[in-house]
Tab-separated table of C-alpha atoms in Angstrom:
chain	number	residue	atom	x	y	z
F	568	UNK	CA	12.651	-26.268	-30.108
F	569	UNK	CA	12.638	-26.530	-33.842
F	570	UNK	CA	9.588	-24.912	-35.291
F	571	UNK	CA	8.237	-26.926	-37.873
F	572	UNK	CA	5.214	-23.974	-38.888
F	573	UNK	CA	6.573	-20.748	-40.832
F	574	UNK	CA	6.601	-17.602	-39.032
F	575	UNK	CA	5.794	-14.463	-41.371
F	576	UNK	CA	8.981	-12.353	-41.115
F	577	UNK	CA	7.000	-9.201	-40.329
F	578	UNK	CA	4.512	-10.823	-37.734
F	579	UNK	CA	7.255	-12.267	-36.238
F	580	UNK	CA	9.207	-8.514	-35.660
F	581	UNK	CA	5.878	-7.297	-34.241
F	582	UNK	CA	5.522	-10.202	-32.088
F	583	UNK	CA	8.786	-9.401	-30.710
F	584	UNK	CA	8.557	-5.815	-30.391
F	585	UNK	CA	5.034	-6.623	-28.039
F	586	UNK	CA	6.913	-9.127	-26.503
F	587	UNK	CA	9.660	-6.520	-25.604
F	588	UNK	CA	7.075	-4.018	-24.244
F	589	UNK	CA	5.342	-6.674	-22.280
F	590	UNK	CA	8.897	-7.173	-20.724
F	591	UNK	CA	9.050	-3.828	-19.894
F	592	UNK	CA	5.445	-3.586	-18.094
F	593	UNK	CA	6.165	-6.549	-16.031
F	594	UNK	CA	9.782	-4.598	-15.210
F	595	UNK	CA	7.959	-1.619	-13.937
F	596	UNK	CA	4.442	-3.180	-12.263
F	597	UNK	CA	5.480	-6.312	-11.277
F	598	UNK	CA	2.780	-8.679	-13.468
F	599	UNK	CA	1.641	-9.366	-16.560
F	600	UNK	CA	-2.037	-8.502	-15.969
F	601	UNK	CA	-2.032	-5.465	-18.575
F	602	UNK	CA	-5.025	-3.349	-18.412
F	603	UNK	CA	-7.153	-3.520	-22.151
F	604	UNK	CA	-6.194	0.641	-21.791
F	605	UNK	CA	-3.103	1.209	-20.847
F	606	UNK	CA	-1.922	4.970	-21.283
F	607	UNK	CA	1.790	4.071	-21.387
F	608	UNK	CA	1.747	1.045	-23.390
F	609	UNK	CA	-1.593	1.090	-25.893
F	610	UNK	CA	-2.645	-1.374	-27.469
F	611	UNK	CA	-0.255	-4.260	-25.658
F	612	UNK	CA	-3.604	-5.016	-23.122
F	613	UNK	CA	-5.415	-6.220	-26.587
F	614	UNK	CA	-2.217	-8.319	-27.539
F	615	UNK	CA	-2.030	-9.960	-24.131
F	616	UNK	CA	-5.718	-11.029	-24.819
F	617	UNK	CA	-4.946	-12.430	-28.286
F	618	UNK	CA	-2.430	-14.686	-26.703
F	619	UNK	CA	-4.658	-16.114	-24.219
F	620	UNK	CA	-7.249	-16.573	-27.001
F	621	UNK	CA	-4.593	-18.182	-28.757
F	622	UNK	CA	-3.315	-20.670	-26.160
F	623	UNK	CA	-6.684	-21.684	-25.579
F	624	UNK	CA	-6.998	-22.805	-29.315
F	625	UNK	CA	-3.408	-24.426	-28.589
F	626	UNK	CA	-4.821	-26.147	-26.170
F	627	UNK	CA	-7.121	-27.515	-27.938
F	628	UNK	CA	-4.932	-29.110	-31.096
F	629	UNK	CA	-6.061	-25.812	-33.340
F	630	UNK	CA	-2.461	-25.123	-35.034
F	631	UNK	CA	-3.919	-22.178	-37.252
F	632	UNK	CA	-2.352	-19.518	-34.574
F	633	UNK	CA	1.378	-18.561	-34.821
F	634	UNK	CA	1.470	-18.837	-30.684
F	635	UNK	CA	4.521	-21.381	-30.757
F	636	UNK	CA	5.901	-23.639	-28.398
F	637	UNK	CA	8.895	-21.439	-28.013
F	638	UNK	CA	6.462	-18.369	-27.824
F	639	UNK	CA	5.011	-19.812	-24.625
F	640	UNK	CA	7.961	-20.074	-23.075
F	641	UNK	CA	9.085	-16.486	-23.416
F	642	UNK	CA	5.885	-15.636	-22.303
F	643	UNK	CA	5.769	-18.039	-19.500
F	644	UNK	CA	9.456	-16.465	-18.324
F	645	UNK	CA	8.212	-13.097	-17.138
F	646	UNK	CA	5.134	-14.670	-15.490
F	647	UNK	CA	2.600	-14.736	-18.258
F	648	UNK	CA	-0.926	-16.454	-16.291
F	649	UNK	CA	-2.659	-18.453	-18.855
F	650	UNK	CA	-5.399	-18.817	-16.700
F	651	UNK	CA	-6.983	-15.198	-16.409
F	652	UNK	CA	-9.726	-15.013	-13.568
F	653	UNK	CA	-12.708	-12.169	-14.613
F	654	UNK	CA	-12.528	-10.411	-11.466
F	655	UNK	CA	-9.939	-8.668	-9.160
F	656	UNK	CA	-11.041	-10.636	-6.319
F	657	UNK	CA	-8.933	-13.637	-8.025
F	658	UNK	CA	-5.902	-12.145	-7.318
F	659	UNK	CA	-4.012	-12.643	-4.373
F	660	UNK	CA	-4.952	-10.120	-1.234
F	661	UNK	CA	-1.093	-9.772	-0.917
F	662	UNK	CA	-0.456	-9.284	-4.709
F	663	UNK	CA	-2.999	-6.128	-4.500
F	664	UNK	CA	-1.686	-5.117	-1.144
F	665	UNK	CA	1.934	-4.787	-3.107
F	666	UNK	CA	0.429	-3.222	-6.047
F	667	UNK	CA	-1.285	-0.118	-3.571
F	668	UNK	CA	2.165	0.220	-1.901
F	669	UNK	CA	3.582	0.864	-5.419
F	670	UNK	CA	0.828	3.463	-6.082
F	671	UNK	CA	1.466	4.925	-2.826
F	672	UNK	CA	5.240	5.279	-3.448
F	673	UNK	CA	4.695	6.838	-6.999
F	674	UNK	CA	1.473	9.417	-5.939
F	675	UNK	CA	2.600	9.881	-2.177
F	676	UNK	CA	-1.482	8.693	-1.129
F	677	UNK	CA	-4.174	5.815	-1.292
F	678	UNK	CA	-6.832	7.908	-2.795
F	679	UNK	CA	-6.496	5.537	-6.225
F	680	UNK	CA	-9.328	7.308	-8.654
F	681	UNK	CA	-11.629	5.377	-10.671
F	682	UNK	CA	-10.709	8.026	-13.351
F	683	UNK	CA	-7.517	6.143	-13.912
F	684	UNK	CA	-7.883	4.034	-17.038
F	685	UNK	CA	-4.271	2.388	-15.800
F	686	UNK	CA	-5.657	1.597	-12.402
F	687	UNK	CA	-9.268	0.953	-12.190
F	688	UNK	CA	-8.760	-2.549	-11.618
F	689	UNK	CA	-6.868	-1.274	-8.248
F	690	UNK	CA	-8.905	1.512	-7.509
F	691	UNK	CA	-12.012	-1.084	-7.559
F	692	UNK	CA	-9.881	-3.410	-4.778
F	693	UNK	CA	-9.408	-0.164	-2.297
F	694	UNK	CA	-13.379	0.455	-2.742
F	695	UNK	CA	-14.077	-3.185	-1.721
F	696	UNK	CA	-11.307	-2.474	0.909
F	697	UNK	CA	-13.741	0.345	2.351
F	698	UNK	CA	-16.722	-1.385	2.219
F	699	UNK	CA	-15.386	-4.621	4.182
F	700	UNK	CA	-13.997	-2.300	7.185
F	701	UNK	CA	-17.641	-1.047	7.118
F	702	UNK	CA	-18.986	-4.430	7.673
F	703	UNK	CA	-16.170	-4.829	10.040
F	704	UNK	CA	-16.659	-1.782	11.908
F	705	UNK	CA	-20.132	-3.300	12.273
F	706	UNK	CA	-19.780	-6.900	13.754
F	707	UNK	CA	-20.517	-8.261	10.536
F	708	UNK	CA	-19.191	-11.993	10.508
F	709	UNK	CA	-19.245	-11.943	6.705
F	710	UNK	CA	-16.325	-9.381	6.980
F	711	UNK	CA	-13.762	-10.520	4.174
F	712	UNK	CA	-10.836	-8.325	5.906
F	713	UNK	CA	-8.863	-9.603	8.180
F	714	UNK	CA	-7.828	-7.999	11.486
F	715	UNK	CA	-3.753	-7.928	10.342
F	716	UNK	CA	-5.126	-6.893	6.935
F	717	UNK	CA	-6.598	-4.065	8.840
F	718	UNK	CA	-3.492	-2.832	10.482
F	719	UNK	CA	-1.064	-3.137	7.201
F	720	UNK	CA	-3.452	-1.215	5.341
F	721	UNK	CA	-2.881	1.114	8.229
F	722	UNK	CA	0.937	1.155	8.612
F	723	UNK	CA	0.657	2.452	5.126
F	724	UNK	CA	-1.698	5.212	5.950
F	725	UNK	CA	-4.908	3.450	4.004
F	726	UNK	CA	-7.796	6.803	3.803
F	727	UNK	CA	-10.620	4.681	5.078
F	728	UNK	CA	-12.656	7.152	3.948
F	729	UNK	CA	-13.204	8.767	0.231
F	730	UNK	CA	-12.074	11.962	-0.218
F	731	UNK	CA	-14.287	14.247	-3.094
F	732	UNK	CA	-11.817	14.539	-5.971
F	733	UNK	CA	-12.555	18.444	-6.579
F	734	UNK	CA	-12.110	18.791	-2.095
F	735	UNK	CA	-9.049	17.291	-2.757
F	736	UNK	CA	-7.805	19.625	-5.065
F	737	UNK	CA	-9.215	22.634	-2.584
F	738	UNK	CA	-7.132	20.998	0.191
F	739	UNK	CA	-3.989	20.268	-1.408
F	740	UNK	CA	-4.169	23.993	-3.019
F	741	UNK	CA	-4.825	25.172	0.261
F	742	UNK	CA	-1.946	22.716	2.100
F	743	UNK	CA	0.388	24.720	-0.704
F	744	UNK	CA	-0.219	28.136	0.064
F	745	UNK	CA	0.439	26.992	3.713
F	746	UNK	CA	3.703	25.701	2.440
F	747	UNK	CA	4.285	29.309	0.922
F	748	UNK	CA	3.672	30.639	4.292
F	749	UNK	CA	5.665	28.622	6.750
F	750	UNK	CA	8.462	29.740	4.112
F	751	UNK	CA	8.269	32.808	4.346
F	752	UNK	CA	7.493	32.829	7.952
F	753	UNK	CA	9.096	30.704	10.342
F	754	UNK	CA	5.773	29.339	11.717
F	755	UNK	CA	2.431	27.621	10.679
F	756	UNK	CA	0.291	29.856	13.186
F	757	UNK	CA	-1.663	32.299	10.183
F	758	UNK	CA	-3.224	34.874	11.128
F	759	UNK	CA	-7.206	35.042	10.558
F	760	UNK	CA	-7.020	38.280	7.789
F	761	UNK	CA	-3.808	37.875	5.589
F	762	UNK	CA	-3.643	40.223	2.572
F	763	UNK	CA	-1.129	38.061	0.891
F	764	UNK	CA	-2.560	34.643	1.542
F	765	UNK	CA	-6.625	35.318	1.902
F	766	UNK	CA	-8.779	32.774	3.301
F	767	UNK	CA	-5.135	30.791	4.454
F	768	UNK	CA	-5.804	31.670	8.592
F	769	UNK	CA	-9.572	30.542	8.288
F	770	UNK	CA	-8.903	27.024	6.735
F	771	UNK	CA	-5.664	26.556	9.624
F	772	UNK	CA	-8.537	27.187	12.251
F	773	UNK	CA	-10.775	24.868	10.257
F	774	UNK	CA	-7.812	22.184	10.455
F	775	UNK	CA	-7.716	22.767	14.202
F	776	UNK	CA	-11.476	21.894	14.641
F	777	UNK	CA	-11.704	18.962	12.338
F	778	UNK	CA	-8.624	17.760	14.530
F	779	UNK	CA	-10.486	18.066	17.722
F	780	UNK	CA	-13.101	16.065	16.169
F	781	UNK	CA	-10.740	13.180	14.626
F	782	UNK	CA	-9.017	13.170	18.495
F	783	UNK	CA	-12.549	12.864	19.701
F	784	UNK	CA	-13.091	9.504	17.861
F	785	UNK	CA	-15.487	11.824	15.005
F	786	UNK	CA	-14.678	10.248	11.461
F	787	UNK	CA	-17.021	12.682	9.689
F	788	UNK	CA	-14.062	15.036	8.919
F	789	UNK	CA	-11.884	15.116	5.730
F	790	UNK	CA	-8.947	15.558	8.097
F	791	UNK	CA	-7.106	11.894	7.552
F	792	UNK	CA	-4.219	10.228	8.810
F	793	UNK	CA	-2.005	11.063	5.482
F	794	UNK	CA	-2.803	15.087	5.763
F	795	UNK	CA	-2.157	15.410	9.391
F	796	UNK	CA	1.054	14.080	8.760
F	797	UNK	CA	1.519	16.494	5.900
F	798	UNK	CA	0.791	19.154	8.249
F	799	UNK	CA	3.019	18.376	11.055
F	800	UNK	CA	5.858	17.919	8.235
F	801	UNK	CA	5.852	21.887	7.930
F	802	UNK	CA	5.562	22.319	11.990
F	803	UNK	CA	1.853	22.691	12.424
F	804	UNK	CA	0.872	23.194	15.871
F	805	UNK	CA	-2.452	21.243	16.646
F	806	UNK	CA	-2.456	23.815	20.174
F	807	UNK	CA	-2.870	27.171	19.629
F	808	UNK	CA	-0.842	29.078	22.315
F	809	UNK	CA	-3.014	32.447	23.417
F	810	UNK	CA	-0.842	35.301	23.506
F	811	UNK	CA	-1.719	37.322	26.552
């Protein structure tokens, strides 16, 4: 692989240094597809760009770019796609599939915001997601989402349904004080006026209702799958025993 072009020295160390932090992405997410943002690694979406604008002028016998033939094969190694499709829907179902268990692992949910410059291209795929079970749920043939789709998304406790961003704050401040509670405690039954925790025993009841609703086939609740399993983790009793 004898390169017959000069590489400037100093190019050539940033080259490498991009080339080590691309390395390190692909270590930690599992692709090359770097967002143009990335938080974590600024500026190396931009790079990745250049060298797809520069394998295209490879391609096409321009030899005015320093993307070498050795270049292309480091790149190549840790996956690099030459051929970048516009849209998410290009990537594999699977590949995206993988990429929201990875999410889930690292942020314990499938609620992936749009507010996330690193994954908006993800958060996009879970909204299309949503929409297909819709046409699903409503004999629509044109339904992209498969049936076994359907029930992985499930195993992994996939919210169906979009959760407010500020609500979710409210409930997960609200799951905390709970936490608090059941600490100092024993039990999850709150009573409806608590001095120390205010407002704790009306949002339990609240839980309680929604639940009723969710057993009673009503989606219209915030109550999903991922917090009633959050709630049963610190003992929550979904039937309230009278005392006599």
């Amino acid at each position: 692989g004898f390169e017959w072009k000069v590489i400037d020295e100093r190019e050539g160390d940033q080259w490498d240094q991009r080339y080590k932090d691309l390395v390190s992405y692909v270590e930690e997410f599992g692709h090359a597809r770097v967002p143009t943002k990335s938080l974590k690694y600024p500026g190396l979406g931009n790079w990745v760009s250049q060298q797809l604008t520069y394998y295209r002028k490879v391609q096409n016998g321009d030899s005015s770019t320093n993307l070498t033939g050795n270049r292309i094969q480091l790149l190549e190694k840790v996956g690099f796609k030459w051929k970048i499709k516009e849209t998410s829907e290009a990537v594999p179902w699977d590949q995206w599939f993988q990429d929201l268990v990875m999410y889930k692992q690292e942020f314990g949910h499938t609620q992936v915001p749009h507010t996330s410059l690193q994954h908006q291209a993800l958060a996009s795929w879970v909204s299309r997601q949503r929409l297909s079970y819709k046409t699903f749920q409503n004999g629509d043939s044109s339904c992209m989402l498969t049936e076994t789709q359907i029930q992985v998304l499930n195993e992994i406790g996939f919210e169906w349904k979009v959760i407010d961003e500020r609500e979710g704050d409210q409930w997960d401040q609200r799951y905390k004080d709970l936490v608090s509670y059941v600490e100092e405690f024993g039990h999850a039954r709150v009573p409806t006026k608590s001095l120390k925790y205010p407002g704790l025993g009306n949002w339990v009841s609240q839980q309680l209702t929604y639940y009723r609703k969710v057993q009673n086939g009503d989606s219209s609740t915030n109550l999903t799958g991922n917090r009633i399993q959050l709630l049963e983790k610190v003992g929550f009793e979904w039937k309230v025993k009278i005392n006599s």
